Amino acid sequence: MNFNTAAELAIVCWAIGSLLSLLANRTPALKLPAFLLSIAGTLIMTGFIAFYWSALDRPPLRTLGETRLWYAALIPLVGFLVEYRWKIGWLKYYCMALATFFLSINMLHPEVFDKTLMPALQSPWFIPHVVVYLVGYVLLAASSVTALHNVYLQVRKKENSTGESVSHFLALLGFVFLSFGLIFGALWAKEAWGHYWTWDPKETWAFLSWLAYLGYLHAFRYKIDRSKLQWYLALAFVVLLVCWFGVNYLPSAQNSVHTYTQS
Amino acid sequence: MVVVRRRWFQAPWEFRESALFTAVSVIAGFVIQAAASGQGIAMPHLPYNAIALLFLAVLVISTGLAFRNTPAVKWFGGIPLGLCLILAIAVLSLIGGIIPQQSAAKESLPTLLGLNQIFSSWPFAVTVLLFLANLGISLSWKLIPFKLQNLQFILFHAGFWIALSCAIFGSSDLQRLVVPINVGKANNLGYTMESDTPQQLPLSIFLHDFSLEEYPPQLLLYDPHNDKLMMNKAQAILEVRKGTTASWQGIEVLVLDYLPYALPGKDGVPQSADRKTGIPFAKVRIITPSSQRDAWISTGSPMLKPDAAQLDGFYLIMMPGTPKSFRSAVTIQDEKGHEKVANLEVNHPVSFMGWKLYQMGYDEKAGRWSKLSLIEMIHDPWLPAVYLGFFMIMAGNILFFWNGIKRTEVVK
Ligand code: HEM
């Protein structure tokens, strides 16, 4: 299977799925095909990841481009789950657009197909650590998008308390995954590098993003006006983005042991 | 609704006072740092650090319980101060996440303020200490009287308290020593990261063998005029195997034969050899629009120079694969005669008499032929306490995940 074909197919599925889903407001019969098509896009990406994994002989979690494949498969799922659970339909469009964006980056910057995995990455911790982080980032990305949407609704003075619970709940779940990711990372570092915490730039930034959401949860508990916290949630994701790939460009990263391979 | 604005320092204290207090504390930390002329803090060793930590824990918990209703203590254990301290730790970590953390030779304002070693600086220590006090007091209120519904809170906050405090107070007892050993030799001297004088180890390590396995070599086209490697059409890393094909604009290459371990024979044709001495050789067919020929290329080794194939001003070269795994076969022995035979490998440390031994590195210039192995020995008596904290946080996390789902059902 070829990446471009899989990606194009998935994007077409999402595009037609979204279109049918919009039309379904008038013609309810279109609901099911719309849903099936949207899900098919994600299934295609999942299938491609499975194929890629076996072709590489290692989990495709090593480079930034490879992690983008996972986001493209997982983010739409969050959108579908939110629609199923809270009957909020618009999030899935953002999610599919975001997934399309990630796939487009990969199509514009083809990866160099490299099978090697350095010894430190050959560990049973590799997959749980990275997958937990991926899921966390996906949830927090969705939380951020929802929060941004909530801010927009506030500006237009629309009542929207469900939206605010959704962004909160996604942030809460994301925080749970970030905490696991951080601790798994520490336990792994002990096995691979001898110490669980060394204030490596990547670790420092992972800690910072965790603190950002820790701060959010406590502010929320303290009954700080929820609508103001939507701004916070929308912006907190910026810290995550720095952690995810911005770290590579910071002066402190020259001696980092775990920046992603660039390509 | 009438909004009554609280004046500064009018009870109950909230964010303004917390922010002021935090800012003053951090600035005081920087002043101490500068007054100590850039020197960080030295934590005492066991048992004094354990006694100090116990003292802190008792002080914090008893203050929380004894002055439960005092406004000042209520503020001191409250979320507003907690949030400000989290922000302060975040800002200090942000400095550490941007400014490279390494000791600088010359005196300058950043080094005087400890900005290049922020995580062992006074401002960081002051903030963390206040954080532990704040967190501990809020914890004391939920610990006593104990209620099951507070379990999640207790697991998170006590877990974090234990992990953070033990990591910091125990940092002085962490020993990390690098032991260089040559094959066939034993060593009982280790080096710390900070100094060049070796330290006597409580054990000795004998290195029987060091072995390194590589990924298959890679086929590359080198452009000597621009000193760069050419990207092939498939944009893939080309692993050399029998049958591998590659193409660059106008140049086709086919690997006819591949010998992972070989040496040049008398007639110049490589012959298979044993793993210890042989190097990878490949017979390639090079097809350009005007010609076709076969050639042997090799990666070379510290003893043999590499063979490349020249074509139209380019070089077809074979690069040794990156290391896949490396391990040291060792016998470890302590002064009392305890002995252990083990294989040390990355991600597979070995425990021995309270120490953990790690395969750390080797002579990278010699690569597969390295006769030197670097082994790191680590002793961290506080590790179980830190891990206890980690597991409590993870248990709290599971509860949080579970309860979070239920709670939001109510919000709807
Ligand atoms: C700065 C010190 C801290 C203080 C003063 C503090 C205080 C509090 C308080 C008062 C609550 C509300 C509890 C309730 O209403 O039942 C809370 C909730 C919580 N805290 Fe902390 N905390 C601190 C640090 C931390 C840390 C370091 C962690 C993570 C390991 C943490 C994780 C949580 C979680 C997960 C919740 C639940 C939030 C929710 O229910 O939405 N806290 N904290």
mmCIF file of N, CA and C and ligand atoms in Angstrom, chain A residues 168 172 175-176 179 183 207 210-211 213-218 220-223, chain B residues 75-86 89 130-139 141-142 149-150 152-153 155-161 164 393 396-397 400 403-404 407, ligand 1:
data_model
loop_
_atom_site.group_PDB
_atom_site.id
_atom_site.type_symbol
_atom_site.label_atom_id
_atom_site.label_comp_id
_atom_site.label_asym_id
_atom_site.label_seq_id
_atom_site.Cartn_x
_atom_site.Cartn_y
_atom_site.Cartn_z
ATOM 1 N N HIS A 168 -14.104 20.948 29.231
ATOM 2 C CA HIS A 168 -13.568 20.579 30.546
ATOM 3 C C HIS A 168 -13.287 19.086 30.621
ATOM 4 N N LEU A 172 -9.808 17.140 31.197
ATOM 5 C CA LEU A 172 -9.614 16.237 32.327
ATOM 6 C C LEU A 172 -9.055 14.888 31.856
ATOM 7 N N PHE A 175 -5.528 15.280 30.735
ATOM 8 C CA PHE A 175 -4.611 15.385 31.873
ATOM 9 C C PHE A 175 -4.266 14.004 32.422
ATOM 10 N N VAL A 176 -5.280 13.135 32.506
ATOM 11 C CA VAL A 176 -5.036 11.773 32.988
ATOM 12 C C VAL A 176 -3.994 11.090 32.104
ATOM 13 N N SER A 179 -0.504 12.570 32.569
ATOM 14 C CA SER A 179 0.131 12.110 33.817
ATOM 15 C C SER A 179 0.713 10.720 33.625
ATOM 16 N N ILE A 183 4.742 9.666 33.769
ATOM 17 C CA ILE A 183 5.278 8.662 34.708
ATOM 18 C C ILE A 183 5.858 7.472 33.943
ATOM 19 N N PHE A 207 6.819 18.488 31.391
ATOM 20 C CA PHE A 207 6.422 18.877 32.739
ATOM 21 C C PHE A 207 5.630 20.179 32.689
ATOM 22 N N TRP A 210 2.160 19.620 31.474
ATOM 23 C CA TRP A 210 1.385 18.976 32.545
ATOM 24 C C TRP A 210 0.965 20.021 33.574
ATOM 25 N N LEU A 211 1.917 20.933 33.935
ATOM 26 C CA LEU A 211 1.593 21.997 34.898
ATOM 27 C C LEU A 211 0.471 22.893 34.384
ATOM 28 N N TYR A 213 -2.065 22.152 32.581
ATOM 29 C CA TYR A 213 -3.383 21.540 32.808
ATOM 30 C C TYR A 213 -3.653 21.315 34.284
ATOM 31 N N LEU A 214 -2.612 21.115 35.078
ATOM 32 C CA LEU A 214 -2.788 21.037 36.532
ATOM 33 C C LEU A 214 -3.358 22.362 37.031
ATOM 34 N N GLY A 215 -2.781 23.452 36.515
ATOM 35 C CA GLY A 215 -3.268 24.775 36.884
ATOM 36 C C GLY A 215 -4.731 24.934 36.488
ATOM 37 N N TYR A 216 -5.064 24.485 35.296
ATOM 38 C CA TYR A 216 -6.443 24.585 34.841
ATOM 39 C C TYR A 216 -7.394 23.859 35.794
ATOM 40 N N LEU A 217 -7.043 22.617 36.141
ATOM 41 C CA LEU A 217 -7.950 21.818 36.980
ATOM 42 C C LEU A 217 -8.186 22.484 38.335
ATOM 43 N N HIS A 218 -7.124 23.067 38.896
ATOM 44 C CA HIS A 218 -7.301 23.714 40.201
ATOM 45 C C HIS A 218 -8.087 25.010 40.085
ATOM 46 N N PHE A 220 -10.350 25.531 37.941
ATOM 47 C CA PHE A 220 -11.731 25.083 37.738
ATOM 48 C C PHE A 220 -12.370 24.711 39.077
ATOM 49 N N ARG A 221 -11.629 23.957 39.884
ATOM 50 C CA ARG A 221 -12.103 23.560 41.217
ATOM 51 C C ARG A 221 -12.409 24.779 42.077
ATOM 52 N N TYR A 222 -11.591 25.811 41.900
ATOM 53 C CA TYR A 222 -11.730 26.992 42.745
ATOM 54 C C TYR A 222 -12.903 27.852 42.278
ATOM 55 N N LYS A 223 -13.676 27.331 41.340
ATOM 56 C CA LYS A 223 -14.864 28.029 40.846
ATOM 57 C C LYS A 223 -14.510 29.371 40.218
ATOM 58 N N TRP B 75 -5.204 30.290 54.205
ATOM 59 C CA TRP B 75 -4.706 30.854 52.948
ATOM 60 C C TRP B 75 -3.469 30.094 52.477
ATOM 61 N N PHE B 76 -2.602 29.777 53.450
ATOM 62 C CA PHE B 76 -1.335 29.147 53.104
ATOM 63 C C PHE B 76 -1.526 27.757 52.507
ATOM 64 N N GLY B 77 -2.633 27.092 52.850
ATOM 65 C CA GLY B 77 -2.874 25.764 52.291
ATOM 66 C C GLY B 77 -3.921 25.775 51.193
ATOM 67 N N GLY B 78 -4.222 26.954 50.672
ATOM 68 C CA GLY B 78 -5.339 27.068 49.734
ATOM 69 C C GLY B 78 -4.932 27.022 48.266
ATOM 70 N N ILE B 79 -5.930 26.917 47.418
ATOM 71 C CA ILE B 79 -5.674 26.821 45.980
ATOM 72 C C ILE B 79 -5.059 28.105 45.403
ATOM 73 N N PRO B 80 -5.482 29.308 45.841
ATOM 74 C CA PRO B 80 -4.869 30.498 45.211
ATOM 75 C C PRO B 80 -3.342 30.502 45.341
ATOM 76 N N LEU B 81 -2.840 30.234 46.533
ATOM 77 C CA LEU B 81 -1.389 30.203 46.694
ATOM 78 C C LEU B 81 -0.808 29.040 45.885
ATOM 79 N N GLY B 82 -1.515 27.885 45.921
ATOM 80 C CA GLY B 82 -1.049 26.731 45.149
ATOM 81 C C GLY B 82 -0.899 27.078 43.677
ATOM 82 N N LEU B 83 -1.903 27.782 43.136
ATOM 83 C CA LEU B 83 -1.848 28.146 41.714
ATOM 84 C C LEU B 83 -0.683 29.087 41.427
ATOM 85 N N CYS B 84 -0.463 30.037 42.332
ATOM 86 C CA CYS B 84 0.642 30.982 42.114
ATOM 87 C C CYS B 84 1.975 30.248 42.173
ATOM 88 N N LEU B 85 2.094 29.296 43.092
ATOM 89 C CA LEU B 85 3.356 28.553 43.194
ATOM 90 C C LEU B 85 3.552 27.649 41.973
ATOM 91 N N ILE B 86 2.453 27.053 41.487
ATOM 92 C CA ILE B 86 2.552 26.251 40.258
ATOM 93 C C ILE B 86 3.043 27.147 39.122
ATOM 94 N N ILE B 89 6.761 27.800 39.584
ATOM 95 C CA ILE B 89 7.562 26.645 39.172
ATOM 96 C C ILE B 89 7.575 26.543 37.653
ATOM 97 N N LEU B 130 8.105 25.996 49.444
ATOM 98 C CA LEU B 130 6.798 26.596 49.719
ATOM 99 C C LEU B 130 5.690 25.733 49.124
ATOM 100 N N PHE B 131 5.947 25.195 47.945
ATOM 101 C CA PHE B 131 4.985 24.334 47.268
ATOM 102 C C PHE B 131 4.692 23.109 48.139
ATOM 103 N N LEU B 132 5.754 22.509 48.683
ATOM 104 C CA LEU B 132 5.568 21.339 49.536
ATOM 105 C C LEU B 132 4.769 21.717 50.789
ATOM 106 N N ALA B 133 5.031 22.903 51.329
ATOM 107 C CA ALA B 133 4.306 23.339 52.527
ATOM 108 C C ALA B 133 2.830 23.535 52.192
ATOM 109 N N ASN B 134 2.568 24.235 51.098
ATOM 110 C CA ASN B 134 1.206 24.512 50.670
ATOM 111 C C ASN B 134 0.437 23.211 50.391
ATOM 112 N N LEU B 135 1.083 22.337 49.631
ATOM 113 C CA LEU B 135 0.456 21.065 49.272
ATOM 114 C C LEU B 135 0.244 20.213 50.520
ATOM 115 N N GLY B 136 1.232 20.212 51.423
ATOM 116 C CA GLY B 136 1.148 19.394 52.631
ATOM 117 C C GLY B 136 0.015 19.851 53.539
ATOM 118 N N ILE B 137 -0.153 21.166 53.660
ATOM 119 C CA ILE B 137 -1.216 21.669 54.529
ATOM 120 C C ILE B 137 -2.579 21.307 53.943
ATOM 121 N N SER B 138 -2.739 21.490 52.638
ATOM 122 C CA SER B 138 -4.038 21.142 52.047
ATOM 123 C C SER B 138 -4.295 19.643 52.195
ATOM 124 N N LEU B 139 -3.209 18.887 52.174
ATOM 125 C CA LEU B 139 -3.334 17.434 52.336
ATOM 126 C C LEU B 139 -3.758 17.078 53.756
ATOM 127 N N TRP B 141 -5.652 18.522 55.771
ATOM 128 C CA TRP B 141 -7.089 18.704 56.003
ATOM 129 C C TRP B 141 -7.927 17.578 55.427
ATOM 130 N N LYS B 142 -7.414 16.971 54.353
ATOM 131 C CA LYS B 142 -8.188 15.874 53.748
ATOM 132 C C LYS B 142 -7.819 14.529 54.359
ATOM 133 N N GLN B 149 -14.245 9.261 50.301
ATOM 134 C CA GLN B 149 -14.430 10.074 49.095
ATOM 135 C C GLN B 149 -13.223 10.975 48.825
ATOM 136 N N ASN B 150 -12.353 11.122 49.841
ATOM 137 C CA ASN B 150 -11.141 11.920 49.627
ATOM 138 C C ASN B 150 -9.979 11.097 49.089
ATOM 139 N N GLN B 152 -9.141 9.834 46.226
ATOM 140 C CA GLN B 152 -8.503 10.306 44.999
ATOM 141 C C GLN B 152 -7.603 11.504 45.278
ATOM 142 N N PHE B 153 -8.150 12.441 46.050
ATOM 143 C CA PHE B 153 -7.354 13.619 46.400
ATOM 144 C C PHE B 153 -6.074 13.198 47.115
ATOM 145 N N LEU B 155 -4.453 10.306 47.125
ATOM 146 C CA LEU B 155 -3.490 9.597 46.278
ATOM 147 C C LEU B 155 -2.704 10.574 45.407
ATOM 148 N N PHE B 156 -3.407 11.532 44.806
ATOM 149 C CA PHE B 156 -2.730 12.497 43.948
ATOM 150 C C PHE B 156 -1.758 13.354 44.752
ATOM 151 N N HIS B 157 -2.293 13.976 45.794
ATOM 152 C CA HIS B 157 -1.491 14.993 46.469
ATOM 153 C C HIS B 157 -0.404 14.379 47.329
ATOM 154 N N ALA B 158 -0.738 13.278 48.043
ATOM 155 C CA ALA B 158 0.305 12.628 48.853
ATOM 156 C C ALA B 158 1.337 11.985 47.933
ATOM 157 N N GLY B 159 0.861 11.385 46.849
ATOM 158 C CA GLY B 159 1.794 10.768 45.900
ATOM 159 C C GLY B 159 2.770 11.789 45.353
ATOM 160 N N PHE B 160 2.246 12.945 44.965
ATOM 161 C CA PHE B 160 3.128 13.962 44.417
ATOM 162 C C PHE B 160 4.068 14.505 45.488
ATOM 163 N N TRP B 161 3.524 14.669 46.694
ATOM 164 C CA TRP B 161 4.364 15.170 47.801
ATOM 165 C C TRP B 161 5.531 14.222 48.031
ATOM 166 N N LEU B 164 8.017 14.111 44.895
ATOM 167 C CA LEU B 164 8.802 15.341 44.754
ATOM 168 C C LEU B 164 9.795 15.492 45.901
ATOM 169 N N ILE B 393 0.220 8.298 42.456
ATOM 170 C CA ILE B 393 -0.346 9.219 41.456
ATOM 171 C C ILE B 393 -1.088 8.422 40.379
ATOM 172 N N GLY B 396 -4.362 7.329 41.735
ATOM 173 C CA GLY B 396 -5.260 8.479 41.752
ATOM 174 C C GLY B 396 -5.776 8.787 40.357
ATOM 175 N N ASN B 397 -4.880 8.638 39.396
ATOM 176 C CA ASN B 397 -5.207 8.879 38.007
ATOM 177 C C ASN B 397 -6.329 7.964 37.521
ATOM 178 N N PHE B 400 -9.477 9.109 38.996
ATOM 179 C CA PHE B 400 -9.868 10.376 38.381
ATOM 180 C C PHE B 400 -10.544 10.114 37.039
ATOM 181 N N ASN B 403 -14.010 8.551 37.902
ATOM 182 C CA ASN B 403 -14.957 9.501 38.482
ATOM 183 C C ASN B 403 -15.272 10.648 37.535
ATOM 184 N N GLY B 404 -14.280 11.043 36.776
ATOM 185 C CA GLY B 404 -14.471 12.154 35.850
ATOM 186 C C GLY B 404 -15.613 11.879 34.907
ATOM 187 N N ARG B 407 -18.881 12.104 36.875
ATOM 188 C CA ARG B 407 -19.257 13.434 37.319
ATOM 189 C C ARG B 407 -19.866 14.253 36.188
HETATM 190 C C1 HEM C 1 0.059 23.435 44.892
HETATM 191 C C2 HEM C 1 -0.423 22.606 45.709
HETATM 192 C C3 HEM C 1 -1.791 22.031 45.578
HETATM 193 C C4 HEM C 1 -2.895 22.412 46.265
HETATM 194 C C5 HEM C 1 -3.003 23.498 47.320
HETATM 195 C C6 HEM C 1 -3.979 21.595 45.821
HETATM 196 C C7 HEM C 1 -5.269 21.671 46.294
HETATM 197 C C8 HEM C 1 -6.330 21.032 45.738
HETATM 198 C C9 HEM C 1 -7.682 21.174 46.162
HETATM 199 C C10 HEM C 1 -8.134 22.002 47.352
HETATM 200 C C11 HEM C 1 -8.458 20.429 45.338
HETATM 201 C C12 HEM C 1 -9.967 20.276 45.363
HETATM 202 C C13 HEM C 1 -10.323 19.022 46.079
HETATM 203 C C14 HEM C 1 -11.780 18.814 46.234
HETATM 204 O O1 HEM C 1 -12.553 19.732 45.972
HETATM 205 O O2 HEM C 1 -12.146 17.682 46.644
HETATM 206 C C15 HEM C 1 -7.595 19.801 44.394
HETATM 207 C C16 HEM C 1 -7.993 18.959 43.388
HETATM 208 C C17 HEM C 1 -7.144 18.216 42.598
HETATM 209 N N1 HEM C 1 -5.764 18.234 42.648
HETATM 210 FE FE1 HEM C 1 -4.647 19.463 43.764
HETATM 211 N N2 HEM C 1 -3.518 20.739 44.864
HETATM 212 C C18 HEM C 1 -2.182 20.976 44.685
HETATM 213 C C19 HEM C 1 -1.323 20.305 43.842
HETATM 214 C C20 HEM C 1 -1.684 19.211 43.071
HETATM 215 C C21 HEM C 1 -0.782 18.354 42.369
HETATM 216 C C22 HEM C 1 0.732 18.498 42.357
HETATM 217 C C23 HEM C 1 -1.538 17.424 41.721
HETATM 218 C C24 HEM C 1 -1.109 16.278 40.801
HETATM 219 C C25 HEM C 1 -0.325 15.345 41.141
HETATM 220 C C26 HEM C 1 -2.905 17.714 41.987
HETATM 221 C C27 HEM C 1 -3.976 17.029 41.452
HETATM 222 C C28 HEM C 1 -5.293 17.319 41.707
HETATM 223 C C29 HEM C 1 -6.386 16.743 41.035
HETATM 224 C C30 HEM C 1 -6.312 15.708 39.919
HETATM 225 C C31 HEM C 1 -7.545 17.305 41.588
HETATM 226 C C32 HEM C 1 -8.983 16.996 41.186
HETATM 227 C C33 HEM C 1 -9.449 18.074 40.237
HETATM 228 C C34 HEM C 1 -10.897 17.897 39.918
HETATM 229 O O3 HEM C 1 -11.609 17.192 40.661
HETATM 230 O O4 HEM C 1 -11.342 18.499 38.941
HETATM 231 N N3 HEM C 1 -2.961 18.790 42.823
HETATM 232 N N4 HEM C 1 -6.297 20.166 44.670
#
